[in-house]
Short mmCIF file of C-alpha atoms in Angstrom, two decimals:
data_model
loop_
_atom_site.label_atom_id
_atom_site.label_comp_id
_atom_site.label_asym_id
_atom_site.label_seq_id
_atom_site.Cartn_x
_atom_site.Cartn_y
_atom_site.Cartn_z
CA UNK A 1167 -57.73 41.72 -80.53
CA UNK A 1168 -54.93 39.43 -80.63
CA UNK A 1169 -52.60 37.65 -77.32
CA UNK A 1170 -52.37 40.23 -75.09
CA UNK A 1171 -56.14 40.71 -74.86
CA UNK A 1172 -57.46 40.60 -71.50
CA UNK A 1173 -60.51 38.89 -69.65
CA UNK A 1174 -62.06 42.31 -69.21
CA UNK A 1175 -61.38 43.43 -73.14
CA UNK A 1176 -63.46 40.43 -73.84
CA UNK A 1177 -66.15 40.59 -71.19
CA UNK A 1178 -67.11 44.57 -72.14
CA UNK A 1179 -67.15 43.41 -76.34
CA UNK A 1180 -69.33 40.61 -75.19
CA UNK A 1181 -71.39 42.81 -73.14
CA UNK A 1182 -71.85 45.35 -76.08
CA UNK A 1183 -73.23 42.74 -78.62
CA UNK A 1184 -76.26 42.06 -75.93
CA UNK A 1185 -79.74 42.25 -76.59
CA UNK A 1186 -81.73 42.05 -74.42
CA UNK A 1187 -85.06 41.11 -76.68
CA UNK A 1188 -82.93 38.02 -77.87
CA UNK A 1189 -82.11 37.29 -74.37
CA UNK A 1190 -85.68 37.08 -74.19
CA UNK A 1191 -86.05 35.11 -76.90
CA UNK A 1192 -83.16 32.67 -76.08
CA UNK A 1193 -84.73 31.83 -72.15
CA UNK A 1194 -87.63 30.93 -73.59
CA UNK A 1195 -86.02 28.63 -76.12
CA UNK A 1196 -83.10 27.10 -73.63
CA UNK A 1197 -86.36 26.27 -71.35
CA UNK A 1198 -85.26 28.42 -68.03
CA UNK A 1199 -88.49 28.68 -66.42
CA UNK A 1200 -88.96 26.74 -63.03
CA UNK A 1201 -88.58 22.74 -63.28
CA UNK A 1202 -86.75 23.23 -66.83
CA UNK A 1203 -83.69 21.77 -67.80
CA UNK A 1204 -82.11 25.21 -68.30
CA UNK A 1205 -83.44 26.56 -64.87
CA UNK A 1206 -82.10 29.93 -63.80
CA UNK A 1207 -79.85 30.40 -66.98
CA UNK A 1208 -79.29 33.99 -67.70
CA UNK A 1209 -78.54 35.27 -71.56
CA UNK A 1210 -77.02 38.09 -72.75
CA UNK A 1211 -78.90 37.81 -76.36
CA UNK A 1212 -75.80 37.29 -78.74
CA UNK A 1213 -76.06 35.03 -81.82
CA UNK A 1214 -73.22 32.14 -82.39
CA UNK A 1215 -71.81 33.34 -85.17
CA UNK A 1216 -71.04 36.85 -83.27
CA UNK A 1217 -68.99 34.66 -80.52
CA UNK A 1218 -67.59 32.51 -83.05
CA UNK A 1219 -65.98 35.80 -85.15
CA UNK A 1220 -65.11 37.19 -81.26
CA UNK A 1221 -63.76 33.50 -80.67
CA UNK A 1222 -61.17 34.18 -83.93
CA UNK A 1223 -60.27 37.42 -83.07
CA UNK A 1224 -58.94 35.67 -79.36
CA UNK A 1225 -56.71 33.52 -81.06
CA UNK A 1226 -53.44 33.34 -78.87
CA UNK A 1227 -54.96 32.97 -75.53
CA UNK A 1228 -54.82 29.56 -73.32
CA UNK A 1229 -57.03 27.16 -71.41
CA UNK A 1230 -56.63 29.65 -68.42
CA UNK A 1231 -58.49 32.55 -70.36
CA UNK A 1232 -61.49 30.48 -71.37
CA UNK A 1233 -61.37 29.38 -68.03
CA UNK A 1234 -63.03 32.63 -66.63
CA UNK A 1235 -65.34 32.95 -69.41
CA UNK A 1236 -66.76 28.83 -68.99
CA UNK A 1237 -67.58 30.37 -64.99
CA UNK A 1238 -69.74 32.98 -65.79
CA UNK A 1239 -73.16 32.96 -65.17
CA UNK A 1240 -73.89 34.15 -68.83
CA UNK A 1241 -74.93 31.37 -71.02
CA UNK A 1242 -73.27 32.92 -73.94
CA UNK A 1243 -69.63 33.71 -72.17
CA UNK A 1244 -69.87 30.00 -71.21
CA UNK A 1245 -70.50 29.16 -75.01
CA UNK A 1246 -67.86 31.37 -76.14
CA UNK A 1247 -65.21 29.87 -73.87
CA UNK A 1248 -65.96 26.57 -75.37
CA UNK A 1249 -65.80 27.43 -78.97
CA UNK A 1250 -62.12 29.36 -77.94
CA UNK A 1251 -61.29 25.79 -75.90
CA UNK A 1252 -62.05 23.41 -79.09
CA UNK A 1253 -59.93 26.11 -81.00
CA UNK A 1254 -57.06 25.88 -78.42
CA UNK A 1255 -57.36 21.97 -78.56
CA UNK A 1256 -56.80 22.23 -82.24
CA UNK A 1257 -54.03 24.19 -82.04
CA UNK A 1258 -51.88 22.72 -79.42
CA UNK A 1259 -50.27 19.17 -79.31
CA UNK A 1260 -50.06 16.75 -77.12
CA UNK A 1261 -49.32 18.44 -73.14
CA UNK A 1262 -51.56 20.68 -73.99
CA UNK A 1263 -54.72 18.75 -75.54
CA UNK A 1264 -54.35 16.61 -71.81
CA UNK A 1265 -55.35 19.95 -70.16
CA UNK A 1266 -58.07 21.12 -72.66
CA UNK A 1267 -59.64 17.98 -72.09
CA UNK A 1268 -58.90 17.34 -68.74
CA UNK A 1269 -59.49 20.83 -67.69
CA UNK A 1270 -62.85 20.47 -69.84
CA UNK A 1271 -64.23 17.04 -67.50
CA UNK A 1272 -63.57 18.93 -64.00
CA UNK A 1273 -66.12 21.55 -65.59
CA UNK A 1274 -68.90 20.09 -67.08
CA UNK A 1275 -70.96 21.34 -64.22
CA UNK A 1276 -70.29 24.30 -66.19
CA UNK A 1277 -71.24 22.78 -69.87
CA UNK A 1278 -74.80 23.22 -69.09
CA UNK A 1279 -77.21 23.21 -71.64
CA UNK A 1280 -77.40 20.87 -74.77
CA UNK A 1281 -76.07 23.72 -77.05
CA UNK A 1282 -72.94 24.30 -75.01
CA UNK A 1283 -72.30 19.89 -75.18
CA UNK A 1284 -73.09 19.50 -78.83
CA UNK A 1285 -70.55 22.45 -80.40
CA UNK A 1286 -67.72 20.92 -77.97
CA UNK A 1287 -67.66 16.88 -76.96
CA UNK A 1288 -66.96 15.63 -80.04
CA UNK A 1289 -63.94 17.97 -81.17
CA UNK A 1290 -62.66 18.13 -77.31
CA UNK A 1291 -63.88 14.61 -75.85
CA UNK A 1292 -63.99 12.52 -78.94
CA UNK A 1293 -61.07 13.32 -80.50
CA UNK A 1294 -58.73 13.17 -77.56
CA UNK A 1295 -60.50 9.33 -76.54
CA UNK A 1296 -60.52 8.61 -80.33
CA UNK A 1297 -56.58 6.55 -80.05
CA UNK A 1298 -57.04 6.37 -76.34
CA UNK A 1299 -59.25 3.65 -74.16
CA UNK A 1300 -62.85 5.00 -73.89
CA UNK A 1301 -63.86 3.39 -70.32
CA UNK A 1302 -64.72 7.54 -68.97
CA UNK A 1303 -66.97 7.80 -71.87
CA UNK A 1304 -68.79 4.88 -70.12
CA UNK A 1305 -68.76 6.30 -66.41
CA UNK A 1306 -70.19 9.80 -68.10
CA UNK A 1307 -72.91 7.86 -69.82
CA UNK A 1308 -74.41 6.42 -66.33
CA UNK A 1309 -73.89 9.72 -64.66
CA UNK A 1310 -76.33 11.51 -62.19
CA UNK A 1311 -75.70 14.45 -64.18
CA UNK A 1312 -78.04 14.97 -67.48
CA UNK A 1313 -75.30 16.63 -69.56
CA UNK A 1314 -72.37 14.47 -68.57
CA UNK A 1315 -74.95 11.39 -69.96
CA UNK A 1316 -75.40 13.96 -73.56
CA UNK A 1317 -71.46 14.68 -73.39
CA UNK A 1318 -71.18 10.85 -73.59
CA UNK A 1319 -73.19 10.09 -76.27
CA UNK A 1320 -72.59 12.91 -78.59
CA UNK A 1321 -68.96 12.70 -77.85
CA UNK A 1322 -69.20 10.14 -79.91
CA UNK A 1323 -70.06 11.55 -83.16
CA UNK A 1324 -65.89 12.21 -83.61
CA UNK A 1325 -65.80 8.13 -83.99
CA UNK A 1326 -68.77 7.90 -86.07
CA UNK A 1327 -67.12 10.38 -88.79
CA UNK A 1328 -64.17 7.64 -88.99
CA UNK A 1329 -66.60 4.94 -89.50
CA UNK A 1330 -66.11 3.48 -85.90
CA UNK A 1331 -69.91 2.64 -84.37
CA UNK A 1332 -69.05 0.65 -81.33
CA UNK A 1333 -69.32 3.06 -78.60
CA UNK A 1334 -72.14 5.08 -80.28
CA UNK A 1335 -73.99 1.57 -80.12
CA UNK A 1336 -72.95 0.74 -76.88
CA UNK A 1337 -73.44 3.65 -74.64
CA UNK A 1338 -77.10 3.82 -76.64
CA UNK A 1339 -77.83 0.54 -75.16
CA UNK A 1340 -76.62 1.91 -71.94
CA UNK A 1341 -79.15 5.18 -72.57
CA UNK A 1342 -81.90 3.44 -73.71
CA UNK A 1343 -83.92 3.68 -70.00
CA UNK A 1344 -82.92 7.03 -69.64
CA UNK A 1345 -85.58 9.43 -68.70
CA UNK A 1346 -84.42 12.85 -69.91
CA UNK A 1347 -86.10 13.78 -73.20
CA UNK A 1348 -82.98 15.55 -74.46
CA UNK A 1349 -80.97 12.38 -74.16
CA UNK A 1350 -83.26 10.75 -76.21
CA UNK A 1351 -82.95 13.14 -78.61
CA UNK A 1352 -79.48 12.93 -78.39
CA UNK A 1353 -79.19 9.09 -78.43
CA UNK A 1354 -81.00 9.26 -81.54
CA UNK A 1355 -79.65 11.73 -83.46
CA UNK A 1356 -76.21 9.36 -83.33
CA UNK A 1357 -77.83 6.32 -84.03
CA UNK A 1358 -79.32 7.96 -87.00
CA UNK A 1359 -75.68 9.27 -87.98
CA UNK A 1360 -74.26 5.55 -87.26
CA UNK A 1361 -77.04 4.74 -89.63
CA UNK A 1362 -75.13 6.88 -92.50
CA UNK A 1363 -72.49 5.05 -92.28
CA UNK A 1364 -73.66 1.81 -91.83
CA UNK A 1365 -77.40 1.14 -91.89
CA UNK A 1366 -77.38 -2.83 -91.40
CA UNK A 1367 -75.44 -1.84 -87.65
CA UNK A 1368 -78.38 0.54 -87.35
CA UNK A 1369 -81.40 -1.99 -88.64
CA UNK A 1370 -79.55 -4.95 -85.68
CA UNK A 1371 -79.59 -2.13 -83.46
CA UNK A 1372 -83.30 -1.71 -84.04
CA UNK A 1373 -84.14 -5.07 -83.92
CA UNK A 1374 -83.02 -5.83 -80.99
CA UNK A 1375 -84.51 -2.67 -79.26
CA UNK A 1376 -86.88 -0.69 -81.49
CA UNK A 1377 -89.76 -2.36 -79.32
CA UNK A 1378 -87.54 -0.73 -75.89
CA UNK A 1379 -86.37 2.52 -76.85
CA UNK A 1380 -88.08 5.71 -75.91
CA UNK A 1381 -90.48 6.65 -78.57
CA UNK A 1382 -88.53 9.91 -79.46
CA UNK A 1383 -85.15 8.23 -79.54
CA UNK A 1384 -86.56 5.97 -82.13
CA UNK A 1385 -88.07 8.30 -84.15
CA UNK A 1386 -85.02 10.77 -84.54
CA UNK A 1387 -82.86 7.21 -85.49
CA UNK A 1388 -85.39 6.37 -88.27
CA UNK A 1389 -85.60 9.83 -89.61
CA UNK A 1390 -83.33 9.27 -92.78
CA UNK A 1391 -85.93 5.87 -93.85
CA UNK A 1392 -88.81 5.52 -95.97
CA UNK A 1393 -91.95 6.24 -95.11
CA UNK A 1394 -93.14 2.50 -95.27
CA UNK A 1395 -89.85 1.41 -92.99
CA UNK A 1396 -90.74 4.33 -90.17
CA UNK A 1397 -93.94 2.83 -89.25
CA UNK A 1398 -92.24 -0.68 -89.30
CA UNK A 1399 -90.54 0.79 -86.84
CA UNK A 1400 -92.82 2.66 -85.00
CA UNK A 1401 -95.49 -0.07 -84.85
CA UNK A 1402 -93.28 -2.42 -82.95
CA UNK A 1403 -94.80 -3.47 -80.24
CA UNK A 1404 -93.44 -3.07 -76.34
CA UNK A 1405 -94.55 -6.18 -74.91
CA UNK A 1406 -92.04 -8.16 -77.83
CA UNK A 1407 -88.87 -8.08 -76.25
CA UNK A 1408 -86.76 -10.47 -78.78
CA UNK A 1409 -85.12 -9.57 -81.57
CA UNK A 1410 -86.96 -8.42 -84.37
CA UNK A 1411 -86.43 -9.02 -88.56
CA UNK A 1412 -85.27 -6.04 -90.77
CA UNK A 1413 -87.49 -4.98 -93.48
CA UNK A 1414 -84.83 -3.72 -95.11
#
């Protein structure tokens, strides 16, 4: 494959990798069933590193061609359009980044599922905010919409690679009365990667809201501490609402 592949090239390899005891597999595990976050998603039953190696062999097409793929109703054509997208963003400069990523916001409807967030916001979103102001960052982290609230918050993960914690510790504060479980998860995870970098930021985070957060969020942020600091942690009590000493 190369430039001149076409939409339907791509859809029929896609369509030949399927299997359909995987798909079975993957419903289950992207929780599809009625009520779940992943309600109604459909899978073809192809492993990421299968569209990834497709993704490589596309290199050459544009925005427009991913396009097609980020409307199907195949969880996995969505995923591969946004592994070729983050590949186009790297390649192009600037004109063409401002329609990845603008091109990428008018279709988060269609970046559904926290699999198809996590391998694009922070190599679409946070890089192009990264030297930019970050105020949409902020409207997508009080969003109706679950994943525009994730796409927020693990956006950015780009910053917290350069050492920059602000936002991550802002927008958690904003998340931290959310009531989706996979934004917890998701709050937490970058709270424990702020922590990497900079564990005193993480320990003032904590004390300030350890006694707050949701009990999940808290526990993914504390992962990387000792044993004895975890269930200083997790033994804070709810009904203290002031700042709290480090043990650390």
């Amino acid at each position: 494959m190369g430039r001149n592949v076409s939409v339907d090239e791509v859809r029929a390899q896609l369509r030949s990798m399927a299997d359909p005891d995987k798909a079975t597999v993957l419903r289950r595990f992207f929780k599809t069933g009625p009520g779940e976050y992943g309600e109604g998603d459909k899978f073809l039953g192809i492993v990421v590193p299968k569209l990834r190696r497709l993704a490589s062999a596309c290199k050459g097409i544009d925005e427009n061609f991913a396009r097609e793929f980020l409307h199907s109703e195949f969880h996995e054509e969505r995923l591969f359009a946004l592994v070729c997208l983050t590949d186009i963003y790297k390649r192009v400069d600037g004109p063409g980044r401002d329609r990845v990523y603008e091109m990428y916001l008018a279709n988060t409807h269609r970046i559904n599922n926290w699999d198809l967030v996590d391998i694009s916001a922070p190599n679409i979103v946070g890089d192009y905010l990264h030297k930019r102001p970050r105020g949409k960052l902020y409207e997508l982290a009080i969003s109706g919409s679950l994943w525009e609230r994730r796409i927020a918050i693990v956006a950015t993960f780009h910053f917290i690679r350069r050492n920059d914690l602000a936002d991550t510790l802002e927008i958690a504060r904003t998340l931290l009365s959310d009531k989706e479980e996979l934004i917890h998860k998701a709050t937490g995870w970058m709270l424990r990667e702020a922590g990497k970098r900079d564990l005193s930021a993480l320990r003032t985070f904590l004390g300030h809201h350890a006694s707050s957060m949701p009990r999940t969020m808290l526990r993914y942020s504390i992962e990387r501490f000792t044993p004895d600091e975890r269930k200083f942690w997790l033994n804070q009590k709810s009904k203290d609402s002031g700042p709290r000493p480090s043990p650390g």
